[in-house]
Amino acid sequence: VPDRVMLAEAELDLTTAMLGLPADPSFTETRQQPLAFLTQAREDLRGCMATEAPSHQPSGKLRHWLQKLQTAKETETAGCLEASAILHLFQVLNDLRCAALREQCT
């Protein structure tokens, strides 16, 4: 379960970073509400991890995924990362749902 929370937090970090990038003025206002929601969800997850599993070490699979994400952040263009975040937004929301449901989510 802590791995799922860490995964959702990392996905939310990327998604909120991409939503926070400068955008076409016509789109800036539209994305403020999702950005605020996802930012709050990320902060809630951080609070949860700090109190429930402060010293949790991610599994090897999650560590590998987090390393790949970090490499992508350092090597990919902002446009590529933004497209990826948008394409995976529903997966982010599903991981967030699973983090909230804890053991009930498979």
Coordinates of N, CA and C in Angstrom, one line a residue:
V1 N 0.8 -1.2 0.0 CA 0.0 0.0 0.0 C 0.9 1.3 0.0
P2 N 1.9 1.3 0.8 CA 2.7 2.6 0.8 C 3.4 2.8 -0.6
D3 N 3.7 1.7 -1.3 CA 4.2 1.8 -2.7 C 3.2 2.5 -3.6
R4 N 1.9 2.2 -3.5 CA 0.8 2.8 -4.3 C 0.7 4.3 -4.0
V5 N 0.9 4.6 -2.7 CA 0.8 6.0 -2.3 C 2.0 6.8 -2.9
M6 N 3.2 6.2 -2.8 CA 4.4 6.8 -3.4 C 4.3 7.0 -4.9
L7 N 3.7 6.0 -5.5 CA 3.5 6.0 -7.0 C 2.5 7.2 -7.3
A8 N 1.4 7.2 -6.6 CA 0.4 8.3 -6.9 C 1.1 9.6 -6.6
E9 N 1.9 9.8 -5.6 CA 2.5 11.0 -5.3 C 3.5 11.5 -6.4
A10 N 4.3 10.5 -6.9 CA 5.2 10.8 -8.0 C 4.4 11.2 -9.3
E11 N 3.3 10.5 -9.6 CA 2.5 10.9 -10.7 C 1.9 12.2 -10.6
L12 N 1.4 12.5 -9.4 CA 0.8 13.8 -9.1 C 1.9 14.9 -9.2
D13 N 3.1 14.7 -8.8 CA 4.2 15.7 -8.9 C 4.3 16.1 -10.4
L14 N 4.4 15.0 -11.2 CA 4.6 15.3 -12.7 C 3.4 16.0 -13.2
T15 N 2.2 15.5 -12.9 CA 1.0 16.1 -13.5 C 0.8 17.6 -13.1
T16 N 1.0 17.9 -11.8 CA 0.9 19.3 -11.3 C 2.0 20.2 -11.9
A17 N 3.2 19.6 -12.1 CA 4.2 20.4 -12.7 C 3.9 20.8 -14.1
M18 N 3.3 19.8 -14.8 CA 2.9 20.1 -16.2 C 1.8 21.0 -16.3
L19 N 0.8 20.9 -15.4 CA -0.3 21.8 -15.4 C 0.1 23.2 -15.0
G20 N 1.2 23.3 -14.3 CA 1.7 24.6 -13.9 C 2.6 25.4 -14.9
L21 N 2.9 24.7 -16.0 CA 3.7 25.3 -17.0 C 2.9 26.4 -17.7
P22 N 3.6 27.5 -18.2 CA 2.9 28.5 -18.9 C 2.1 27.9 -20.1
A23 N 1.0 28.4 -20.4 CA 0.1 27.8 -21.4 C -0.5 29.0 -22.2
D24 N -1.2 28.6 -23.2 CA -2.0 29.5 -24.0 C -3.0 30.2 -23.1
P25 N -3.1 31.6 -23.1 CA -4.0 32.3 -22.2 C -5.4 31.7 -22.1
S26 N -5.9 31.2 -23.2 CA -7.3 30.6 -23.3 C -7.4 29.3 -22.4
F27 N -6.3 28.7 -22.2 CA -6.3 27.4 -21.5 C -5.9 27.6 -20.0
T28 N -5.2 28.7 -19.7 CA -4.7 29.0 -18.3 C -5.8 28.9 -17.3
E29 N -6.9 29.6 -17.5 CA -8.0 29.6 -16.5 C -8.7 28.2 -16.4
T30 N -8.8 27.5 -17.6 CA -9.4 26.2 -17.6 C -8.7 25.2 -16.7
R31 N -7.4 25.2 -16.6 CA -6.7 24.2 -15.9 C -6.5 24.6 -14.4
Q32 N -6.9 25.7 -14.0 CA -6.7 26.1 -12.6 C -7.4 25.2 -11.6
Q33 N -8.6 24.8 -11.9 CA -9.4 24.0 -11.0 C -8.8 22.6 -10.8
P34 N -8.4 21.9 -12.0 CA -7.8 20.6 -11.8 C -6.4 20.7 -11.2
L35 N -5.7 21.8 -11.4 CA -4.4 22.0 -10.8 C -4.5 22.1 -9.3
A36 N -5.5 22.9 -8.8 CA -5.7 23.1 -7.4 C -6.1 21.7 -6.8
F37 N -7.0 21.0 -7.4 CA -7.4 19.7 -6.9 C -6.3 18.7 -6.8
L38 N -5.5 18.6 -7.8 CA -4.4 17.6 -7.8 C -3.3 18.0 -6.9
T39 N -3.0 19.3 -6.8 CA -2.1 19.8 -5.8 C -2.5 19.5 -4.4
Q40 N -3.7 19.7 -4.1 CA -4.2 19.3 -2.7 C -4.1 17.8 -2.5
A41 N -4.5 17.0 -3.5 CA -4.4 15.6 -3.3 C -2.9 15.2 -3.1
R42 N -2.0 15.8 -3.8 CA -0.6 15.4 -3.6 C -0.2 15.8 -2.1
E43 N -0.6 17.0 -1.6 CA -0.2 17.4 -0.3 C -0.9 16.4 0.7
D44 N -2.1 16.0 0.5 CA -2.7 15.0 1.4 C -2.0 13.7 1.4
L45 N -1.5 13.2 0.3 CA -0.7 12.0 0.2 C 0.6 12.1 1.0
R46 N 1.2 13.3 0.8 CA 2.5 13.5 1.6 C 2.2 13.5 3.1
G47 N 1.1 14.1 3.5 CA 0.8 14.0 4.9 C 0.5 12.6 5.4
C48 N -0.2 11.9 4.6 CA -0.5 10.5 4.9 C 0.8 9.6 5.0
M49 N 1.7 9.8 4.1 CA 3.0 9.0 4.1 C 3.8 9.4 5.4
A50 N 3.8 10.7 5.7 CA 4.6 11.2 6.8 C 4.1 10.6 8.2
T51 N 2.8 10.3 8.3 CA 2.3 9.8 9.5 C 2.1 8.3 9.6
E52 N 1.9 7.7 8.4 CA 1.6 6.2 8.4 C 2.8 5.4 8.0
A53 N 3.7 5.9 7.2 CA 4.8 5.0 6.8 C 6.0 6.0 6.5
P54 N 6.5 6.6 7.6 CA 7.5 7.6 7.3 C 8.9 7.1 6.8
S55 N 9.1 5.8 7.1 CA 10.4 5.2 6.7 C 10.3 4.1 5.7
H56 N 9.1 4.1 5.0 CA 8.9 3.1 4.0 C 9.9 3.2 2.8
Q57 N 10.5 2.1 2.5 CA 11.4 2.0 1.3 C 10.6 1.4 0.2
P58 N 10.6 2.1 -1.0 CA 9.9 1.5 -2.1 C 10.4 0.2 -2.6
S59 N 9.5 -0.6 -3.2 CA 9.9 -1.9 -3.8 C 10.9 -1.6 -4.9
G60 N 11.6 -2.7 -5.3 CA 12.5 -2.6 -6.5 C 11.8 -2.1 -7.7
K61 N 10.6 -2.6 -8.0 CA 9.8 -2.2 -9.2 C 9.5 -0.7 -9.1
L62 N 9.0 -0.2 -8.0 CA 8.7 1.2 -7.8 C 10.0 2.0 -7.9
R63 N 11.1 1.6 -7.3 CA 12.3 2.4 -7.4 C 12.8 2.5 -8.9
H64 N 12.6 1.4 -9.6 CA 13.0 1.4 -11.1 C 12.1 2.4 -11.8
W65 N 10.8 2.4 -11.5 CA 9.9 3.3 -12.2 C 10.2 4.8 -11.8
L66 N 10.5 5.0 -10.6 CA 10.8 6.4 -10.1 C 12.1 6.9 -10.8
Q67 N 13.1 6.0 -10.9 CA 14.3 6.3 -11.6 C 14.1 6.7 -13.1
K68 N 13.2 5.9 -13.7 CA 12.9 6.2 -15.1 C 12.2 7.5 -15.3
L69 N 11.3 7.8 -14.3 CA 10.6 9.1 -14.3 C 11.6 10.2 -14.1
Q70 N 12.5 10.1 -13.2 CA 13.5 11.1 -13.0 C 14.4 11.4 -14.2
T71 N 14.8 10.3 -14.9 CA 15.5 10.4 -16.1 C 14.7 11.1 -17.2
A72 N 13.5 10.8 -17.3 CA 12.6 11.4 -18.3 C 12.5 12.9 -18.0
K73 N 12.3 13.3 -16.7 CA 12.2 14.7 -16.4 C 13.5 15.5 -16.8
E74 N 14.6 14.8 -16.7 CA 15.9 15.4 -17.0 C 16.2 15.5 -18.5
T75 N 15.6 14.5 -19.3 CA 16.0 14.4 -20.7 C 14.9 14.8 -21.7
E76 N 13.7 14.6 -21.3 CA 12.6 14.9 -22.3 C 12.2 16.3 -22.3
T77 N 11.6 16.8 -23.4 CA 11.1 18.1 -23.5 C 9.9 18.3 -22.6
A78 N 9.6 19.6 -22.3 CA 8.4 19.9 -21.5 C 7.2 19.4 -22.3
G79 N 7.2 19.6 -23.6 CA 6.0 19.2 -24.4 C 5.8 17.7 -24.4
C80 N 6.9 16.9 -24.4 CA 6.7 15.5 -24.3 C 6.2 15.1 -22.9
L81 N 6.8 15.7 -21.9 CA 6.3 15.3 -20.5 C 4.8 15.7 -20.3
E82 N 4.5 16.9 -20.9 CA 3.1 17.3 -20.8 C 2.1 16.4 -21.5
A83 N 2.5 16.0 -22.7 CA 1.7 15.0 -23.4 C 1.6 13.7 -22.7
S84 N 2.7 13.2 -22.1 CA 2.6 12.0 -21.3 C 1.7 12.1 -20.1
A85 N 1.8 13.3 -19.4 CA 1.0 13.5 -18.2 C -0.5 13.5 -18.6
I86 N -0.8 14.1 -19.7 CA -2.2 14.2 -20.1 C -2.7 12.8 -20.5
L87 N -1.9 12.0 -21.3 CA -2.3 10.7 -21.7 C -2.5 9.8 -20.5
H88 N -1.7 10.0 -19.4 CA -1.8 9.1 -18.2 C -2.6 9.6 -17.1
L89 N -3.3 10.7 -17.3 CA -4.1 11.3 -16.3 C -5.1 10.4 -15.6
F90 N -5.8 9.6 -16.4 CA -6.7 8.6 -15.9 C -6.0 7.6 -15.0
Q91 N -4.8 7.2 -15.4 CA -4.1 6.2 -14.6 C -3.7 6.9 -13.3
V92 N -3.3 8.2 -13.3 CA -3.0 8.9 -12.1 C -4.2 8.9 -11.2
L93 N -5.4 9.2 -11.7 CA -6.6 9.2 -10.9 C -6.9 7.8 -10.3
N94 N -6.7 6.8 -11.1 CA -6.9 5.4 -10.6 C -5.9 5.1 -9.5
D95 N -4.7 5.5 -9.7 CA -3.7 5.2 -8.6 C -4.0 6.0 -7.3
L96 N -4.5 7.2 -7.5 CA -5.0 8.0 -6.4 C -6.1 7.4 -5.7
R97 N -7.1 6.8 -6.5 CA -8.2 6.1 -5.9 C -7.7 4.9 -5.1
C98 N -6.8 4.1 -5.7 CA -6.3 3.0 -5.0 C -5.6 3.3 -3.7
A99 N -4.8 4.4 -3.8 CA -4.1 4.9 -2.6 C -5.1 5.2 -1.5
A100 N -6.3 5.8 -1.8 CA -7.3 6.1 -0.9 C -8.0 4.9 -0.3
L101 N -8.2 3.9 -1.2 CA -8.9 2.6 -0.7 C -8.0 1.7 0.0
R102 N -6.7 1.8 0.0 CA -5.8 1.0 0.7 C -5.9 -0.5 0.2
E103 N -6.0 -1.4 1.1 CA -6.0 -2.8 0.8 C -7.2 -3.3 -0.1
Q104 N -8.2 -2.5 -0.1 CA -9.4 -2.8 -0.8 C -9.3 -2.8 -2.3
C105 N -8.2 -2.1 -2.8 CA -8.0 -2.0 -4.2 C -7.0 -3.0 -4.7
T106 N -7.4 -3.6 -5.9 CA -6.5 -4.7 -6.4 C -5.9 -4.2 -7.7

